[in-house]
Coordinates of N, CA and C in Angstrom, one line a residue:
M1 N 49.7 2.2 -15.1 CA 50.7 2.1 -14.1 C 50.0 2.4 -12.8
S2 N 50.4 1.8 -11.7 CA 49.8 2.1 -10.4 C 50.9 2.1 -9.3
C3 N 50.5 2.7 -8.2 CA 51.3 2.8 -7.1 C 51.2 1.5 -6.2
R4 N 52.3 0.8 -6.1 CA 52.2 -0.5 -5.4 C 52.8 -0.4 -4.0
R5 N 53.5 0.7 -3.6 CA 54.1 0.8 -2.3 C 54.4 2.2 -2.0
T6 N 54.2 2.6 -0.8 CA 54.6 4.0 -0.3 C 55.6 3.7 0.8
A7 N 56.6 4.5 0.9 CA 57.6 4.4 1.9 C 58.1 5.8 2.3
F8 N 58.4 6.0 3.6 CA 58.8 7.3 4.1 C 60.1 7.2 5.0
D9 N 61.0 8.1 4.8 CA 62.1 8.4 5.6 C 62.4 9.9 5.4
Y10 N 63.6 10.2 4.9 CA 63.8 11.6 4.6 C 63.5 11.8 3.1
Q11 N 62.9 10.8 2.5 CA 62.4 10.9 1.1 C 61.0 10.3 1.2
V12 N 60.2 10.6 0.2 CA 58.9 9.9 0.0 C 59.1 9.1 -1.2
R13 N 58.9 7.8 -1.1 CA 59.1 6.9 -2.2 C 57.8 6.2 -2.6
L14 N 57.5 6.2 -3.9 CA 56.4 5.5 -4.5 C 56.9 4.4 -5.4
S15 N 56.6 3.2 -5.2 CA 56.9 2.1 -6.1 C 55.8 2.0 -7.1
L16 N 56.2 2.1 -8.4 CA 55.2 2.1 -9.5 C 55.4 0.9 -10.4
S17 N 54.3 0.3 -10.8 CA 54.4 -0.9 -11.6 C 53.2 -0.9 -12.6
A18 N 53.5 -1.6 -13.7 CA 52.5 -1.9 -14.7 C 52.8 -3.3 -15.2
L19 N 51.8 -4.1 -15.3 CA 52.0 -5.5 -15.7 C 51.5 -5.7 -17.1
D20 N 52.2 -6.5 -17.8 CA 51.9 -6.9 -19.2 C 51.4 -8.4 -18.9
P21 N 50.2 -8.7 -19.3 CA 49.7 -10.1 -19.0 C 50.5 -11.2 -19.6
D22 N 51.2 -11.0 -20.7 CA 52.0 -12.0 -21.3 C 53.5 -12.0 -20.9
E23 N 54.0 -10.8 -20.5 CA 55.4 -10.7 -20.2 C 55.8 -10.4 -18.8
G24 N 54.9 -10.2 -17.9 CA 55.3 -9.8 -16.5 C 55.3 -8.2 -16.4
Y25 N 56.2 -7.8 -15.6 CA 56.3 -6.3 -15.4 C 56.8 -5.6 -16.6
R26 N 56.0 -4.6 -17.1 CA 56.4 -3.7 -18.1 C 57.1 -2.5 -17.5
V27 N 56.6 -2.1 -16.3 CA 57.3 -1.0 -15.6 C 57.4 -1.5 -14.1
D28 N 58.6 -1.3 -13.6 CA 58.9 -1.6 -12.2 C 59.9 -0.6 -11.8
A29 N 59.3 0.6 -11.2 CA 60.1 1.7 -11.0 C 59.9 2.3 -9.6
E30 N 60.8 3.2 -9.2 CA 60.6 3.9 -8.0 C 60.8 5.4 -8.2
L31 N 59.8 6.2 -7.7 CA 59.8 7.6 -7.7 C 60.2 8.1 -6.3
A32 N 61.4 8.8 -6.2 CA 61.8 9.3 -4.8 C 61.7 10.8 -4.8
I33 N 61.0 11.3 -3.9 CA 60.8 12.8 -3.7 C 61.6 13.2 -2.5
E34 N 62.5 14.2 -2.7 CA 63.4 14.6 -1.7 C 63.2 16.0 -1.1
T35 N 62.2 16.7 -1.7 CA 62.0 18.1 -1.3 C 60.5 18.3 -1.0
P36 N 60.1 19.4 -0.4 CA 58.7 19.7 -0.2 C 57.9 19.6 -1.6
F37 N 56.6 19.1 -1.4 CA 55.8 18.9 -2.6 C 54.3 19.1 -2.2
L38 N 53.5 19.1 -3.2 CA 52.0 19.4 -3.0 C 51.3 18.1 -3.4
L39 N 50.3 17.8 -2.6 CA 49.4 16.7 -2.9 C 47.9 17.1 -2.8
C40 N 47.2 16.9 -3.8 CA 45.7 17.3 -3.7 C 45.0 15.9 -3.5
D41 N 44.3 15.8 -2.4 CA 43.6 14.6 -2.1 C 42.3 14.4 -3.0
P42 N 41.7 13.3 -3.0 CA 40.5 13.1 -3.8 C 39.3 14.0 -3.6
D43 N 39.3 14.7 -2.4 CA 38.3 15.6 -2.0 C 38.6 17.1 -2.5
G44 N 39.8 17.2 -3.2 CA 40.2 18.5 -3.7 C 41.0 19.4 -2.7
K45 N 41.3 18.9 -1.5 CA 42.1 19.6 -0.6 C 43.6 19.5 -0.9
W46 N 44.3 20.6 -1.0 CA 45.8 20.6 -1.2 C 46.5 20.5 0.1
H47 N 47.6 19.7 0.1 CA 48.4 19.5 1.3 C 49.8 19.9 0.9
E48 N 50.5 20.7 1.7 CA 51.9 21.0 1.5 C 52.7 20.1 2.4
L49 N 53.4 19.2 1.8 CA 54.1 18.1 2.5 C 55.6 18.2 2.3
D50 N 56.3 17.6 3.3 CA 57.7 17.7 3.4 C 58.3 16.3 3.8
P51 N 59.1 15.7 2.9 CA 59.7 14.4 3.3 C 60.3 14.5 4.7
G52 N 60.2 13.4 5.5 CA 60.8 13.4 6.9 C 59.8 14.0 7.9
A53 N 58.6 14.3 7.5 CA 57.6 15.0 8.4 C 56.7 14.0 9.1
G54 N 57.1 12.7 9.1 CA 56.4 11.7 9.9 C 54.9 11.6 9.5
A55 N 54.0 11.6 10.6 CA 52.6 11.4 10.4 C 51.9 12.4 9.5
R56 N 52.5 13.6 9.3 CA 51.9 14.6 8.5 C 51.9 14.2 7.0
L57 N 52.6 13.1 6.7 CA 52.6 12.5 5.3 C 51.5 11.6 5.1
A58 N 50.6 11.4 6.1 CA 49.5 10.4 5.9 C 48.7 10.6 4.7
P59 N 48.4 11.8 4.1 CA 47.7 11.8 2.9 C 48.3 11.0 1.7
V60 N 49.6 10.8 1.7 CA 50.3 10.1 0.7 C 49.8 8.6 0.7
L61 N 49.4 8.1 1.8 CA 49.0 6.7 1.9 C 47.9 6.4 1.0
D62 N 47.0 7.4 0.7 CA 45.9 7.1 -0.1 C 46.2 6.9 -1.6
L63 N 47.5 7.1 -1.9 CA 48.0 6.8 -3.3 C 48.2 5.3 -3.5
F64 N 48.4 4.6 -2.4 CA 48.6 3.2 -2.5 C 47.5 2.5 -3.3
G65 N 47.9 1.7 -4.3 CA 46.9 1.0 -5.1 C 46.2 1.8 -6.2
Q66 N 46.5 3.1 -6.3 CA 45.8 4.0 -7.2 C 46.5 3.9 -8.6
T67 N 45.7 4.0 -9.6 CA 46.3 4.0 -11.0 C 46.7 5.5 -11.4
I68 N 47.8 5.6 -12.0 CA 48.3 6.9 -12.5 C 47.6 7.1 -13.8
T69 N 46.9 8.2 -14.0 CA 46.2 8.4 -15.2 C 46.9 9.4 -16.2
S70 N 47.8 10.2 -15.6 CA 48.6 11.1 -16.5 C 49.9 11.5 -15.7
V71 N 51.0 11.7 -16.5 CA 52.3 12.1 -16.1 C 52.7 13.3 -16.9
E72 N 53.0 14.4 -16.3 CA 53.6 15.5 -17.1 C 54.8 16.0 -16.4
I73 N 55.8 16.4 -17.2 CA 57.0 17.0 -16.7 C 57.0 18.4 -17.4
R74 N 57.0 19.4 -16.6 CA 56.9 20.8 -17.1 C 58.1 21.6 -16.8
G75 N 58.3 22.7 -17.6 CA 59.3 23.7 -17.3 C 60.7 23.0 -17.0
K76 N 61.3 23.4 -15.9 CA 62.6 22.9 -15.5 C 62.6 21.5 -14.8
G77 N 61.5 20.8 -15.0 CA 61.5 19.5 -14.4 C 60.4 19.3 -13.3
A78 N 59.4 20.2 -13.3 CA 58.3 20.0 -12.4 C 57.5 18.8 -12.8
L79 N 57.3 17.9 -11.8 CA 56.6 16.7 -12.1 C 55.1 16.8 -11.6
H80 N 54.2 16.4 -12.4 CA 52.8 16.4 -12.1 C 52.2 15.0 -12.4
L81 N 51.6 14.4 -11.4 CA 51.0 13.1 -11.6 C 49.5 13.2 -11.2
A82 N 48.6 12.6 -12.0 CA 47.2 12.6 -11.7 C 46.8 11.1 -11.5
F83 N 46.0 10.8 -10.5 CA 45.6 9.5 -10.2 C 44.1 9.3 -10.4
G84 N 43.8 8.0 -10.6 CA 42.4 7.6 -10.9 C 41.4 8.0 -9.9
N85 N 41.8 8.2 -8.6 CA 40.8 8.6 -7.6 C 40.6 10.1 -7.5
G86 N 41.3 10.8 -8.4 CA 41.2 12.3 -8.4 C 42.3 13.0 -7.7
A87 N 43.2 12.3 -7.0 CA 44.4 12.9 -6.4 C 45.4 13.4 -7.4
E88 N 46.2 14.4 -7.0 CA 47.2 14.9 -7.9 C 48.4 15.1 -7.0
L89 N 49.6 14.9 -7.6 CA 50.9 15.1 -6.9 C 51.7 16.1 -7.8
H90 N 52.3 17.1 -7.1 CA 53.2 18.0 -7.9 C 54.5 18.2 -7.1
V91 N 55.6 18.0 -7.8 CA 56.9 18.3 -7.2 C 57.7 19.2 -8.1
G92 N 58.0 20.4 -7.6 CA 58.7 21.4 -8.4 C 60.2 21.3 -8.2
P93 N 61.0 21.9 -9.0 CA 62.5 21.9 -8.8 C 62.8 22.7 -7.5
D94 N 63.9 22.3 -6.8 CA 64.3 23.0 -5.6 C 65.5 23.8 -6.0
H95 N 65.7 25.0 -5.3 CA 66.9 25.8 -5.6 C 68.2 25.2 -5.1
N96 N 68.2 24.4 -4.1 CA 69.4 24.0 -3.5 C 69.6 22.5 -3.6
Y97 N 68.6 21.7 -3.8 CA 68.7 20.2 -3.7 C 68.1 19.5 -4.9
E98 N 68.5 18.2 -5.0 CA 67.8 17.4 -5.9 C 66.4 17.2 -5.5
S99 N 65.4 17.5 -6.3 CA 64.0 17.4 -5.9 C 63.3 16.1 -6.0
W100 N 63.6 15.4 -7.1 CA 63.0 14.1 -7.3 C 63.8 13.3 -8.4
H101 N 63.7 12.0 -8.3 CA 64.3 11.1 -9.3 C 63.4 9.9 -9.5
L102 N 63.5 9.4 -10.7 CA 62.8 8.2 -11.1 C 63.8 7.2 -11.7
T103 N 63.8 6.0 -11.2 CA 64.7 4.9 -11.7 C 63.9 3.6 -11.8
G104 N 64.4 2.7 -12.6 CA 63.8 1.3 -12.6 C 63.7 0.8 -14.0
T105 N 63.0 -0.3 -14.1 CA 62.8 -1.0 -15.4 C 61.6 -0.4 -16.1
G106 N 61.7 -0.1 -17.4 CA 60.6 0.3 -18.2 C 60.4 1.8 -18.2
V107 N 61.3 2.6 -17.6 CA 61.3 4.0 -17.6 C 62.6 4.6 -17.9
D108 N 62.7 5.8 -18.5 CA 63.9 6.5 -18.7 C 64.3 7.1 -17.3
P109 N 65.5 6.8 -16.8 CA 65.9 7.4 -15.5 C 65.9 8.9 -15.6
I110 N 65.4 9.6 -14.6 CA 65.3 11.1 -14.6 C 65.7 11.5 -13.2
T111 N 66.6 12.5 -13.2 CA 66.9 13.2 -11.9 C 66.8 14.7 -12.1
V112 N 66.1 15.3 -11.3 CA 65.9 16.8 -11.3 C 66.8 17.4 -10.2
G113 N 67.9 18.0 -10.6 CA 68.9 18.5 -9.6 C 68.5 19.9 -9.1
P114 N 69.4 20.5 -8.4 CA 69.2 21.9 -7.9 C 68.9 22.9 -9.0
D115 N 67.9 23.7 -8.7 CA 67.5 24.7 -9.7 C 66.8 24.1 -10.9
G116 N 66.5 22.9 -10.9 CA 65.9 22.2 -12.1 C 66.8 22.0 -13.2
E117 N 66.3 21.7 -14.3 CA 67.1 21.3 -15.5 C 66.9 22.3 -16.6
A118 N 67.8 23.1 -16.9 CA 67.7 24.1 -17.9 C 67.6 23.5 -19.3
D119 N 68.3 22.4 -19.5 CA 68.3 21.8 -20.8 C 67.3 20.6 -20.9
W120 N 66.2 20.7 -20.1 CA 65.3 19.7 -20.0 C 64.6 19.3 -21.3
Q121 N 64.7 18.1 -21.7 CA 64.0 17.6 -22.9 C 63.1 16.4 -22.4
P122 N 61.8 16.4 -22.6 CA 61.0 15.3 -22.2 C 61.5 14.0 -23.0
P123 N 61.3 12.8 -22.4 CA 61.7 11.6 -23.1 C 60.9 11.5 -24.4
P124 N 61.6 10.9 -25.4 CA 60.9 10.8 -26.7 C 59.6 9.9 -26.6
Q125 N 58.6 10.3 -27.3 CA 57.3 9.6 -27.2 C 57.3 8.7 -28.5
P126 N 56.7 7.5 -28.3 CA 56.6 6.6 -29.4 C 55.7 7.2 -30.6
E127 N 56.1 6.8 -31.8 CA 55.3 7.3 -32.9 C 53.9 6.6 -32.9
P128 N 52.9 7.4 -33.3 CA 51.5 6.7 -33.3 C 51.5 5.7 -34.4
R129 N 50.8 4.6 -34.1 CA 50.7 3.5 -35.1 C 49.4 3.6 -35.7
H130 N 49.3 3.4 -37.0 CA 48.1 3.5 -37.8 C 47.7 2.1 -38.2
I131 N 46.5 1.7 -37.9 CA 46.0 0.4 -38.2 C 45.0 0.5 -39.3
G132 N 45.3 -0.3 -40.3 CA 44.2 -0.2 -41.4 C 44.8 -0.4 -42.7

């Protein structure tokens, strides 16, 4: 899956997609970040970023075209993404507001509301297939 578009207003939005060569889009989703978050750039420098901050969001532009190598949802809904260029993005739950949500085709919709999700259960993972 890779980041195909970045957009900024009072949210930071990443359009995510993964293509299946035979069937078209396997994933066509949008991640919307609505609260302050952390971004580690490929050089290892951490940036504290806030949606709506204008030009200060420039480090997010480097995520465009990057492949997501891992996705983790921890604790009460803290999102952690790692990218092929070494960048990392972390969005924790917010005490007062919805912090992030994921919607689209090929993903389970997720919304992390105020104070996170006490009954958080990660989406079910597919059973491993054995060939042989």
